Tab-separated table of N, CA and C in Angstrom:
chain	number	residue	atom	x	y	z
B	788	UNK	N	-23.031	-7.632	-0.685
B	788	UNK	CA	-22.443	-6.714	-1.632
B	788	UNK	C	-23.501	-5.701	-2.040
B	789	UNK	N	-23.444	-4.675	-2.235
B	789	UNK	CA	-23.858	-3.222	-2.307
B	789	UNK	C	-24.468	-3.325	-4.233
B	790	UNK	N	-25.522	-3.200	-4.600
B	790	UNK	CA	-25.887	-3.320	-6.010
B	790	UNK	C	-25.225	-1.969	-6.999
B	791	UNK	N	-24.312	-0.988	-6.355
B	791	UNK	CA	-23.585	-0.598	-7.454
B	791	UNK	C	-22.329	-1.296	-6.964
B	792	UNK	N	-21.630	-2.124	-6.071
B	792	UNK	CA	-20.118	-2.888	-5.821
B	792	UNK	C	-20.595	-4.222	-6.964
B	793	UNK	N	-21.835	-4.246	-6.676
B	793	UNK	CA	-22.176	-5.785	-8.009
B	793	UNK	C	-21.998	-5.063	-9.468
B	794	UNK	N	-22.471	-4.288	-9.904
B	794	UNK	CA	-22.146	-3.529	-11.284
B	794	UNK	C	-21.107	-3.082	-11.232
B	795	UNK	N	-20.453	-2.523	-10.392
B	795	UNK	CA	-18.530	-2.523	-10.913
B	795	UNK	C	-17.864	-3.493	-11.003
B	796	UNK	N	-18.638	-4.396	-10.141
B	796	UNK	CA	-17.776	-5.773	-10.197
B	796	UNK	C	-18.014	-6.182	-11.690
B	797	UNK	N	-19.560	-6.298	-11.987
B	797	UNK	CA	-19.435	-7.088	-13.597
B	797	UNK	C	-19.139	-6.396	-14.565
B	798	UNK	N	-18.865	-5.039	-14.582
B	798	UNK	CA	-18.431	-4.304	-15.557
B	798	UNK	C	-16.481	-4.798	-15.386
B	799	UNK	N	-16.063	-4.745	-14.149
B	799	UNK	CA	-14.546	-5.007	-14.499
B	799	UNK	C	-14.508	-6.224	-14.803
B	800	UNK	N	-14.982	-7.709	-14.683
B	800	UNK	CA	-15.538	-9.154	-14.770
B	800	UNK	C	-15.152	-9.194	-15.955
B	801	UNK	N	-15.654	-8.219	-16.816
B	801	UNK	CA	-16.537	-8.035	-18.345
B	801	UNK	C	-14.887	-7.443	-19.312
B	802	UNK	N	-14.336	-7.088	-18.535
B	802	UNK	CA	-12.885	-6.240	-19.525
B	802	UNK	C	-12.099	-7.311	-19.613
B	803	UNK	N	-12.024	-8.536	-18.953
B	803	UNK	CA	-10.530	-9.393	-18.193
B	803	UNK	C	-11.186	-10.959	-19.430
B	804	UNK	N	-10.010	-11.510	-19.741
B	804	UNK	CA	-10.172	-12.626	-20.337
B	804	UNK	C	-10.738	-13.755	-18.895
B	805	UNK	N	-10.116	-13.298	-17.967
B	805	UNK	CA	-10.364	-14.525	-16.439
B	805	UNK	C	-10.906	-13.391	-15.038
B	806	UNK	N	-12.250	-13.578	-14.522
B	806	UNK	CA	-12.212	-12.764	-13.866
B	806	UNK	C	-10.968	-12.288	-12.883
B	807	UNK	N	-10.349	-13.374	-12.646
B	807	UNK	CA	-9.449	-12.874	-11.455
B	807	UNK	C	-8.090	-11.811	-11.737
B	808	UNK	N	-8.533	-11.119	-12.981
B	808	UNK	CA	-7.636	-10.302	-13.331
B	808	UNK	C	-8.020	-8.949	-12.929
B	809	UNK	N	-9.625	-9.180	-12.478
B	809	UNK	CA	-10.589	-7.793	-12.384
B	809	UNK	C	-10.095	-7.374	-10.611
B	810	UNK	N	-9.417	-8.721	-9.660
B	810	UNK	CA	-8.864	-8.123	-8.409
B	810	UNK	C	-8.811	-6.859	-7.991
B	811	UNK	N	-7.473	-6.804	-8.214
B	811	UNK	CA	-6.896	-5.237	-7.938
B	811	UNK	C	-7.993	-4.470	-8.193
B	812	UNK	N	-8.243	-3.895	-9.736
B	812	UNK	CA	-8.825	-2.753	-9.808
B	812	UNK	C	-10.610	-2.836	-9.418
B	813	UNK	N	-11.007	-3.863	-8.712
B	813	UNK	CA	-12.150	-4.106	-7.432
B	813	UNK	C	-11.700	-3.838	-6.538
B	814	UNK	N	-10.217	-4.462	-5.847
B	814	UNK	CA	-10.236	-3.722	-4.625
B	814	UNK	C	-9.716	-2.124	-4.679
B	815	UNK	N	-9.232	-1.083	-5.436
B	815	UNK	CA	-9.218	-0.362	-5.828
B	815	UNK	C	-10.679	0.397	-5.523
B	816	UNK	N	-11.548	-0.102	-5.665
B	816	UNK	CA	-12.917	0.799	-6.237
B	816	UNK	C	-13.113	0.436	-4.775
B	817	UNK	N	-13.391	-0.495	-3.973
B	817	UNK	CA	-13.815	-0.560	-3.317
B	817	UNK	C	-12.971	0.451	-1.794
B	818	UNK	N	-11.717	0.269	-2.233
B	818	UNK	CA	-10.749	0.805	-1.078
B	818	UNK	C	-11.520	2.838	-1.211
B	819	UNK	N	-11.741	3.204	-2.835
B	819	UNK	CA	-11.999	4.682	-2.971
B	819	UNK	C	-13.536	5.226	-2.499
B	820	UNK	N	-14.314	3.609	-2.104
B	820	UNK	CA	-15.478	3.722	-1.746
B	820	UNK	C	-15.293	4.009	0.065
B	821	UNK	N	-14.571	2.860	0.619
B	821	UNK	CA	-14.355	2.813	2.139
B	821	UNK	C	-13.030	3.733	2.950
B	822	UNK	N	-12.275	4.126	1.787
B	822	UNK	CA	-10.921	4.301	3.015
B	822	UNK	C	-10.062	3.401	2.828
B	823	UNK	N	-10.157	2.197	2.992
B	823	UNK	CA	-9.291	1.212	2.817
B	823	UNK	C	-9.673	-0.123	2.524
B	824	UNK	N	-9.587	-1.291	2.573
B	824	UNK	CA	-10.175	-2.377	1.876
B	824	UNK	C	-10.145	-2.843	3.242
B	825	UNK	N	-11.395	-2.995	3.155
B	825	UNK	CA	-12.407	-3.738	4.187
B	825	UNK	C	-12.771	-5.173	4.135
B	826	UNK	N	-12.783	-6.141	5.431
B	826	UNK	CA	-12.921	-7.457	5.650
B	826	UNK	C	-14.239	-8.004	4.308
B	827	UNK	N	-15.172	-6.837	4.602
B	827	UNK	CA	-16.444	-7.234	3.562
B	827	UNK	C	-15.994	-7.337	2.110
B	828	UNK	N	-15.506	-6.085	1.728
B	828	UNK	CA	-14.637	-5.633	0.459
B	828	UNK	C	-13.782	-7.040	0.081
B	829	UNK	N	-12.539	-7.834	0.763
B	829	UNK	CA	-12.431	-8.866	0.594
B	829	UNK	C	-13.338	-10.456	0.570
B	830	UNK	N	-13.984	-10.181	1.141
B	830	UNK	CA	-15.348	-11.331	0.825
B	830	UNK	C	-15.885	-10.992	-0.716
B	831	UNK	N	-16.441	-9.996	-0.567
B	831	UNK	CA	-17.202	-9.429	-2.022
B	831	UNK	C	-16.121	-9.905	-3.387
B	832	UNK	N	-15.230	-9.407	-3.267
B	832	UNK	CA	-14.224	-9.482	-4.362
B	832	UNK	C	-13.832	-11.144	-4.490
B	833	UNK	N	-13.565	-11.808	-3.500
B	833	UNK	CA	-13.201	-13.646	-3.442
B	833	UNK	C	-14.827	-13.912	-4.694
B	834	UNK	N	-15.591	-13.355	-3.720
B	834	UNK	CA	-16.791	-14.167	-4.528
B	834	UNK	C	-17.295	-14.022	-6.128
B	835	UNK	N	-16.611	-12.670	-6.297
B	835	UNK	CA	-16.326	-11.843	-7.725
B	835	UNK	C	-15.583	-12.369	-8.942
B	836	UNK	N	-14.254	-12.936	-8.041
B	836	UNK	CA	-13.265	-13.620	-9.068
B	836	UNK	C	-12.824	-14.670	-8.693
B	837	UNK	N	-13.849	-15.387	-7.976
B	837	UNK	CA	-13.438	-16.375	-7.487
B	837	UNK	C	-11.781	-17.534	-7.058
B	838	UNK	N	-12.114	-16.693	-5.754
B	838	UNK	CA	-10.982	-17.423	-4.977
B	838	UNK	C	-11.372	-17.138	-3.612
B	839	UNK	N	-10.831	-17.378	-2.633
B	839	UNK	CA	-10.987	-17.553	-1.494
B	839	UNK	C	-10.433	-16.068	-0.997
B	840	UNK	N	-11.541	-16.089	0.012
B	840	UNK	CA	-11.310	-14.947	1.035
B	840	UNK	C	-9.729	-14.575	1.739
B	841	UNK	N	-8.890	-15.866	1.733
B	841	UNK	CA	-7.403	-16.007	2.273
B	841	UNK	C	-6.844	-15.734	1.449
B	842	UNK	N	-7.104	-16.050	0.023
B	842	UNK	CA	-6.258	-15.977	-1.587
B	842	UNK	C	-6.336	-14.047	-1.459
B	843	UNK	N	-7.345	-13.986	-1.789
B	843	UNK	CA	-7.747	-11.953	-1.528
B	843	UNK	C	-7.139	-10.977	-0.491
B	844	UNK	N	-6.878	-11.863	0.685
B	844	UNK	CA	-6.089	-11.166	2.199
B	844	UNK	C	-4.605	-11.106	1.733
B	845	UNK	N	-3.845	-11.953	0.886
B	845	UNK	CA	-2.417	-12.330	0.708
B	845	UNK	C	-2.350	-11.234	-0.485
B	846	UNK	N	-3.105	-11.372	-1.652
B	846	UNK	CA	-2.599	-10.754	-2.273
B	846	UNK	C	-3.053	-8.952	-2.278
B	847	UNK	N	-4.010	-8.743	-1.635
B	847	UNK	CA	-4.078	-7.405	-0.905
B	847	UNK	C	-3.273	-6.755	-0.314
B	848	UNK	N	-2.349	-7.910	0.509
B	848	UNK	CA	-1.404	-7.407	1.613
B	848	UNK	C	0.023	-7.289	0.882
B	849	UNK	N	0.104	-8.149	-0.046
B	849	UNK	CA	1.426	-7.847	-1.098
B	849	UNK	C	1.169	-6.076	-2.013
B	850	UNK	N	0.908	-5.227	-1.988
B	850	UNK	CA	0.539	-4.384	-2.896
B	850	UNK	C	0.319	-2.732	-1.803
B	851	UNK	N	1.387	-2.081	-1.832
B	851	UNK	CA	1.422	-1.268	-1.186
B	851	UNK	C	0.548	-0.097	-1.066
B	852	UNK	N	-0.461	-0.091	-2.334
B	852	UNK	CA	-1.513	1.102	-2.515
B	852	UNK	C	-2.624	0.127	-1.791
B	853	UNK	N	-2.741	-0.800	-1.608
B	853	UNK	CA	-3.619	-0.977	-0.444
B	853	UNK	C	-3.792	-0.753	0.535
B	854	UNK	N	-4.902	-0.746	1.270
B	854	UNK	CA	-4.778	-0.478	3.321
B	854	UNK	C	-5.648	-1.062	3.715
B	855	UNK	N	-5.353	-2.213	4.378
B	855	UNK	CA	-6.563	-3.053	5.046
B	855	UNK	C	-7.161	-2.496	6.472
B	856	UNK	N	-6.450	-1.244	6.977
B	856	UNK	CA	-7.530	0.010	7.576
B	856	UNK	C	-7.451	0.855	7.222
B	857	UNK	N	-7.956	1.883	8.109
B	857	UNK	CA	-7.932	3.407	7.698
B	857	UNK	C	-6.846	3.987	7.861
B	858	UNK	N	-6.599	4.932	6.387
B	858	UNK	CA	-5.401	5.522	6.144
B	858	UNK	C	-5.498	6.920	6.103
B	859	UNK	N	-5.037	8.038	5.813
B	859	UNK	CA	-5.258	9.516	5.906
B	859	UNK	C	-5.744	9.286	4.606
B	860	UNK	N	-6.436	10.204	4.142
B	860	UNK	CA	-6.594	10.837	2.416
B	860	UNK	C	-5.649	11.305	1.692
B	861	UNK	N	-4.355	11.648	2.819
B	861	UNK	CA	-3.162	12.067	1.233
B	861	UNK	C	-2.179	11.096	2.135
B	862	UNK	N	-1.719	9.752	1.188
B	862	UNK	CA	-0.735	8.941	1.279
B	862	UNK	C	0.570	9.284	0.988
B	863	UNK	N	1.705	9.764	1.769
B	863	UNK	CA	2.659	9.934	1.454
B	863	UNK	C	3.956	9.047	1.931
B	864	UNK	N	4.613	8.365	0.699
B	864	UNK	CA	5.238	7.477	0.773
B	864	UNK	C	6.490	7.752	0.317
B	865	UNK	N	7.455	7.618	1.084
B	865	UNK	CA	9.188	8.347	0.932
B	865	UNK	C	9.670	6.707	0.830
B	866	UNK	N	10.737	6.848	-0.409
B	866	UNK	CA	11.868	5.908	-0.312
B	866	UNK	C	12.723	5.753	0.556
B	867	UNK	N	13.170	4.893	0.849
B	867	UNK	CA	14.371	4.178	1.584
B	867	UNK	C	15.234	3.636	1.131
B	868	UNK	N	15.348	3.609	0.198
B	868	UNK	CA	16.583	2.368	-0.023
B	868	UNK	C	17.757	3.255	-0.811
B	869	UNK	N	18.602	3.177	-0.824
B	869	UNK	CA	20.262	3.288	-1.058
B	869	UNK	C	20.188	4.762	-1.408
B	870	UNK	N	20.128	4.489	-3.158
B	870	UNK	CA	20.028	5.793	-3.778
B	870	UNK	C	19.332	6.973	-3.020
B	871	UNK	N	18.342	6.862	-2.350
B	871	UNK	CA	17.413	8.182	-1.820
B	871	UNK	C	18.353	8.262	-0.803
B	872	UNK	N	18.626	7.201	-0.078
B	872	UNK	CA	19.701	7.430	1.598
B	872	UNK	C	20.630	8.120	1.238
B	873	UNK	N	21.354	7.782	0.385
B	873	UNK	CA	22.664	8.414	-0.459
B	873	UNK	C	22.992	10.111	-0.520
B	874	UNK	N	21.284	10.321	-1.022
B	874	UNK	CA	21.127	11.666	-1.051
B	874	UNK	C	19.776	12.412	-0.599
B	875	UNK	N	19.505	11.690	1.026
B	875	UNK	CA	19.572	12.522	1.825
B	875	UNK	C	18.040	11.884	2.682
B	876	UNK	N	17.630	11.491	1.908
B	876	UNK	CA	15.955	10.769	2.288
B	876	UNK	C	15.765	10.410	3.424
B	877	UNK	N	16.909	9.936	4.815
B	877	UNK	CA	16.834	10.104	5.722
B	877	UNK	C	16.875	11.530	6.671
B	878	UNK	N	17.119	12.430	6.173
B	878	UNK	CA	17.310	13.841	6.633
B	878	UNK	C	15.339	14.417	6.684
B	879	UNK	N	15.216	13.948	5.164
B	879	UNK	CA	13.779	13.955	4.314
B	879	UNK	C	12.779	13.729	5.298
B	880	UNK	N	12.761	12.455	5.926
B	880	UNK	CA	11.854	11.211	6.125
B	880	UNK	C	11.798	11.752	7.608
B	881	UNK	N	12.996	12.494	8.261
B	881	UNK	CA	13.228	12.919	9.983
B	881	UNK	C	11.928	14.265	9.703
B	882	UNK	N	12.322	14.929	8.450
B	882	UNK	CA	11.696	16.069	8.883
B	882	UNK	C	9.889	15.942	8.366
B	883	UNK	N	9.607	15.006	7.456
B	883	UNK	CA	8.388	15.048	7.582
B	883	UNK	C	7.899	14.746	8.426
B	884	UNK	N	8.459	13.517	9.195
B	884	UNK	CA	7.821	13.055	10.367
B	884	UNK	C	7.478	14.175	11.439
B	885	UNK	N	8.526	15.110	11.520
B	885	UNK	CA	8.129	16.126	12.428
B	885	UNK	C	7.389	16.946	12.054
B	886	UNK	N	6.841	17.519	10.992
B	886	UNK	CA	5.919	18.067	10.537
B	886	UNK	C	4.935	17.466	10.575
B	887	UNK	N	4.298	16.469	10.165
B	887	UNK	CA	3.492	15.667	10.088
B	887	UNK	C	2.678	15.049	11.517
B	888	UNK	N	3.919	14.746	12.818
B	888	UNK	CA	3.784	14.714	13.939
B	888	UNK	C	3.445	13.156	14.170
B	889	UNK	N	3.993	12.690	12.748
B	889	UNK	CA	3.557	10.757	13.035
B	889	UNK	C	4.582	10.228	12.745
B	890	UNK	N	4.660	8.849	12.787
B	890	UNK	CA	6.370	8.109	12.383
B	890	UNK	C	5.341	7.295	11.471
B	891	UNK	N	6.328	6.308	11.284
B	891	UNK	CA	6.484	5.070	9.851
B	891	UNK	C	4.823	4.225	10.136
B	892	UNK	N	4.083	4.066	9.189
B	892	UNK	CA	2.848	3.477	9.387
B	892	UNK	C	1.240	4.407	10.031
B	893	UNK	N	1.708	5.734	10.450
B	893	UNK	CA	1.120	6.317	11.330
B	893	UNK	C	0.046	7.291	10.626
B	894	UNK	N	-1.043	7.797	10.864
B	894	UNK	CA	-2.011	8.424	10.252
B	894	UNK	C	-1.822	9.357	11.528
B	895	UNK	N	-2.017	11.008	10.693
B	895	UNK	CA	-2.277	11.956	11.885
B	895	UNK	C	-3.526	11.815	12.745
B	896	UNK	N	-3.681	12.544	13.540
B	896	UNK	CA	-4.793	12.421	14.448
B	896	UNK	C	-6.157	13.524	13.549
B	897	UNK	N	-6.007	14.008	12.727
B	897	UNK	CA	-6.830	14.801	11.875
B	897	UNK	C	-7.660	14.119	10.834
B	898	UNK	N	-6.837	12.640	10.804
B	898	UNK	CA	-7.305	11.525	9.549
B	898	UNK	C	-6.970	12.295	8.301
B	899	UNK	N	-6.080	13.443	8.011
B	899	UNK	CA	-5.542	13.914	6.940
B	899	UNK	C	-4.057	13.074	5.917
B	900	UNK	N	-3.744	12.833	6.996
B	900	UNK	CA	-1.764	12.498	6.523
B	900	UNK	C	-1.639	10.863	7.077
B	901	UNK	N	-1.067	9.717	6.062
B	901	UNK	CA	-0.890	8.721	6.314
B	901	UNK	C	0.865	8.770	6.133
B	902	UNK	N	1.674	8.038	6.746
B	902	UNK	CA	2.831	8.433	6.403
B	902	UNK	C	3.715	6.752	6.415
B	903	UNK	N	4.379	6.663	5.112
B	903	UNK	CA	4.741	5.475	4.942
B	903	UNK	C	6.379	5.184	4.626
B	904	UNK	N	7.540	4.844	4.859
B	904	UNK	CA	8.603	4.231	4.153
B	904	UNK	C	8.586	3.452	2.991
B	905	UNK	N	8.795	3.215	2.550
B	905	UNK	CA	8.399	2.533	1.162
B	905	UNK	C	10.037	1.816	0.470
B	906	UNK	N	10.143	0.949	-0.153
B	906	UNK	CA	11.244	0.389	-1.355
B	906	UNK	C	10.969	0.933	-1.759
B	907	UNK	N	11.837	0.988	-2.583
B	907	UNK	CA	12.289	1.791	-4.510
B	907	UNK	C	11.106	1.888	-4.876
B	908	UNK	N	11.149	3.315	-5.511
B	908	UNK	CA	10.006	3.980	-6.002
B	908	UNK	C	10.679	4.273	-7.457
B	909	UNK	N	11.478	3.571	-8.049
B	909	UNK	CA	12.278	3.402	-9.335
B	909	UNK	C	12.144	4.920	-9.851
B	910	UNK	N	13.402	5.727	-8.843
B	910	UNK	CA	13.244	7.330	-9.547
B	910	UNK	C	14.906	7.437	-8.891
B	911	UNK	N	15.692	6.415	-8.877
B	911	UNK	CA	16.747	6.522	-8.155
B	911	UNK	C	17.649	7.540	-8.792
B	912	UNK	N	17.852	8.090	-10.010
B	912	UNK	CA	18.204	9.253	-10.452
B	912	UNK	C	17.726	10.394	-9.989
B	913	UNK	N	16.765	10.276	-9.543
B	913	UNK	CA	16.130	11.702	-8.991
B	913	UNK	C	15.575	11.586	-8.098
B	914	UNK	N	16.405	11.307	-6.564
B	914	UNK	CA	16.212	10.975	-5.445
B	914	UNK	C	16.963	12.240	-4.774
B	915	UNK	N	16.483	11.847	-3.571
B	915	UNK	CA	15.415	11.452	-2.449
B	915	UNK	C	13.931	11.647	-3.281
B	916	UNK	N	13.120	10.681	-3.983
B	916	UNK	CA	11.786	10.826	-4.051
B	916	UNK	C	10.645	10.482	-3.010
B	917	UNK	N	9.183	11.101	-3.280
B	917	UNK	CA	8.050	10.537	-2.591
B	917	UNK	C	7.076	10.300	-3.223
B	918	UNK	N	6.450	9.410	-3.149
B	918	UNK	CA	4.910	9.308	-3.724
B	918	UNK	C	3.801	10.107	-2.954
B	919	UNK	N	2.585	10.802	-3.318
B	919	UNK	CA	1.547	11.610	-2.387
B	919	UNK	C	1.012	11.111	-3.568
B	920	UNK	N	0.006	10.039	-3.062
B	920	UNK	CA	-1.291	9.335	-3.217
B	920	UNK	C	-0.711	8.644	-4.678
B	921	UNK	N	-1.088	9.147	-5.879
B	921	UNK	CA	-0.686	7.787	-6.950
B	921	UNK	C	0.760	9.082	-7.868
B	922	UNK	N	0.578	10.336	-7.334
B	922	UNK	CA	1.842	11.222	-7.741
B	922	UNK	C	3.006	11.232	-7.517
B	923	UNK	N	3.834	11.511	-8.264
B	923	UNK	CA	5.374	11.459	-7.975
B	923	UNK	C	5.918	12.566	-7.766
B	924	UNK	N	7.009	12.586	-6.527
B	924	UNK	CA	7.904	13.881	-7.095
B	924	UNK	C	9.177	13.432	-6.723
B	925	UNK	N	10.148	14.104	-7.003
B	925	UNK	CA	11.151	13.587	-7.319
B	925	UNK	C	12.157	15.012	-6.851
B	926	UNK	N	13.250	14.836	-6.454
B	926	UNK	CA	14.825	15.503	-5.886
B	926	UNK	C	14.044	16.312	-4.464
B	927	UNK	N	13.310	15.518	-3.686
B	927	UNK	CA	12.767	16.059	-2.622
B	927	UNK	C	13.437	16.905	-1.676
B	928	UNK	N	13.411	17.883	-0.933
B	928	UNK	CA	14.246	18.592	-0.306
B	928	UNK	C	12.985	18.848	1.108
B	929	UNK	N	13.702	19.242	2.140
B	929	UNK	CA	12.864	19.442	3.196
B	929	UNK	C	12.057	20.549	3.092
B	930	UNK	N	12.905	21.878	2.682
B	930	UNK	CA	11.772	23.054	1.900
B	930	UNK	C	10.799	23.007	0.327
B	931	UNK	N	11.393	21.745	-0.207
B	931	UNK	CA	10.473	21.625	-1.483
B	931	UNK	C	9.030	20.743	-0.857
B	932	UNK	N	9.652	19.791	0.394
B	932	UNK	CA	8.162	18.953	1.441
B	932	UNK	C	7.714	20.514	1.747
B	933	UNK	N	8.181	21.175	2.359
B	933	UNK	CA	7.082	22.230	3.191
B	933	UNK	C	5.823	23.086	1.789
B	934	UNK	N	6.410	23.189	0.899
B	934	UNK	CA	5.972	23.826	-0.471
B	934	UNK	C	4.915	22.348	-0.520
B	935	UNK	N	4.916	21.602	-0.605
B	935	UNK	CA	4.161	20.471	-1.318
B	935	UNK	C	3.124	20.405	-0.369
B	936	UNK	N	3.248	20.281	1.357
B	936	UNK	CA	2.843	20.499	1.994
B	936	UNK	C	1.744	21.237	2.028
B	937	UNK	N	2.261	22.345	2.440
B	937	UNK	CA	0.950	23.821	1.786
B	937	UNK	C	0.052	23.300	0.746
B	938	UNK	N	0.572	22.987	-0.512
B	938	UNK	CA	-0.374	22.900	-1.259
B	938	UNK	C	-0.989	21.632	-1.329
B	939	UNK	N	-0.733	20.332	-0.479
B	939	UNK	CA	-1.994	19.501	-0.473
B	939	UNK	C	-2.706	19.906	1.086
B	940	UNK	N	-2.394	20.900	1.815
B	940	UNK	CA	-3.255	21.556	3.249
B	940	UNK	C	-4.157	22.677	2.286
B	941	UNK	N	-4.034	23.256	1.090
B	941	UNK	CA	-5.083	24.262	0.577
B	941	UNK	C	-5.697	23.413	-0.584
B	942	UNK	N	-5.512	22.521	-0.682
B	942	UNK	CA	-6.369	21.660	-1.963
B	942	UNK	C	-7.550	20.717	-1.160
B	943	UNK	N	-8.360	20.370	-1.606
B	943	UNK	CA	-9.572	19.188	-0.865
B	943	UNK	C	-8.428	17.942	-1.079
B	944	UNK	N	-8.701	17.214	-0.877
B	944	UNK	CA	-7.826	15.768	-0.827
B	944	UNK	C	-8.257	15.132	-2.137
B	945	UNK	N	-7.414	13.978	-2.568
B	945	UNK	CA	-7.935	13.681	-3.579
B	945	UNK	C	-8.184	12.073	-3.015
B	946	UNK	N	-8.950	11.095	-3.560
B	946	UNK	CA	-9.018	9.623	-2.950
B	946	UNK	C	-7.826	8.646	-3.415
B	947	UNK	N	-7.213	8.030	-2.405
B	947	UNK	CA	-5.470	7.441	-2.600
B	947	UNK	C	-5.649	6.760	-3.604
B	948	UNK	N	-6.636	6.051	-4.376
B	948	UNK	CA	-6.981	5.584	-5.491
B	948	UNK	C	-8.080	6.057	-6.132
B	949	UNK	N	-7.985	5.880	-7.302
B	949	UNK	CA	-9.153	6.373	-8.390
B	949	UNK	C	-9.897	4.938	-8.285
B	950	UNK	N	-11.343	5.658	-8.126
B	950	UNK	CA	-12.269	4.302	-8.245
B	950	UNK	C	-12.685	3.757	-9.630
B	951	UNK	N	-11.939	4.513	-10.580
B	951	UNK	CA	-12.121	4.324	-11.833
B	951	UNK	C	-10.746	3.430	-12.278
């Protein structure tokens, strides 16, 4: 472990009544350090809040802002389920993909764009929604993606999690 991953570790250690509450927001710091949460990153963290390296892989893998590889820098994650289908999120989900030039799980070849399906993103009133990185937007349209588009292609990226 890296002697500032040991001082974030005991500073989050230090907020939690039980360390193993400090998890997540370790692998968090660590995912905004690497890209994604790394085999080491799960060792480090087991030994942090003690539990096992297998206990850390399961519940890493339950939690969709994780990536146990490398993901693009802007995570964009479209609903699927009913309400968004209803109104239109499959129309949505065809045309980012073609813009984007990746399908379901796929990172562009630029390492810019990760592109994900996702469950309920609990915005079913104001669907077709997407998540881009920990942001929401909501009544998505294929020309409101191209607008959103542009402006995370003229912005620097931001990291899919705050290491804070």
């Amino acid at each position: 472990m890296t002697p500032e991953r040991a001082a974030r570790a005991r500073e989050l250690v230090a907020r939690y009544p039980k360390p193993q509450s400090a998890l997540i927001p370790f692998l968090q710091f660590c995912q905004a350090q690497d890209g994604y949460v790394t085999t080491q990153a799960m060792r480090d963290a087991a030994e942090v809040v003690g539990i096992t390296p297998g206990q850390v892989e399961s519940i890493a893998s339950f939690y969709t802002l994780l990536f146990k590889e490398p993901v693009g820098k802007h995570i964009i994650q479209v609903c699927r389920t009913l309400s968004c289908v209803l109104r239109g999120a499959e129309d949505l989900q065809d045309h980012i993909k073609r813009r984007l030039g990746i399908g379901h799980l796929e990172t562009s070849a630029d390492g810019q764009f990760y592109y994900e399906e996702v469950e309920c993103l609990a915005a079913c009133d104001r669907a077709p929604c997407l998540q881009h990185n920990l942001e929401f937007h909501y009544d998505v349209t294929a020309p409101a993606f191209d607008v959103l588009l542009d402006t995370w292609n003229a912005q620097p990226p931001q990291p899919a999690m705050p290491a804070e």
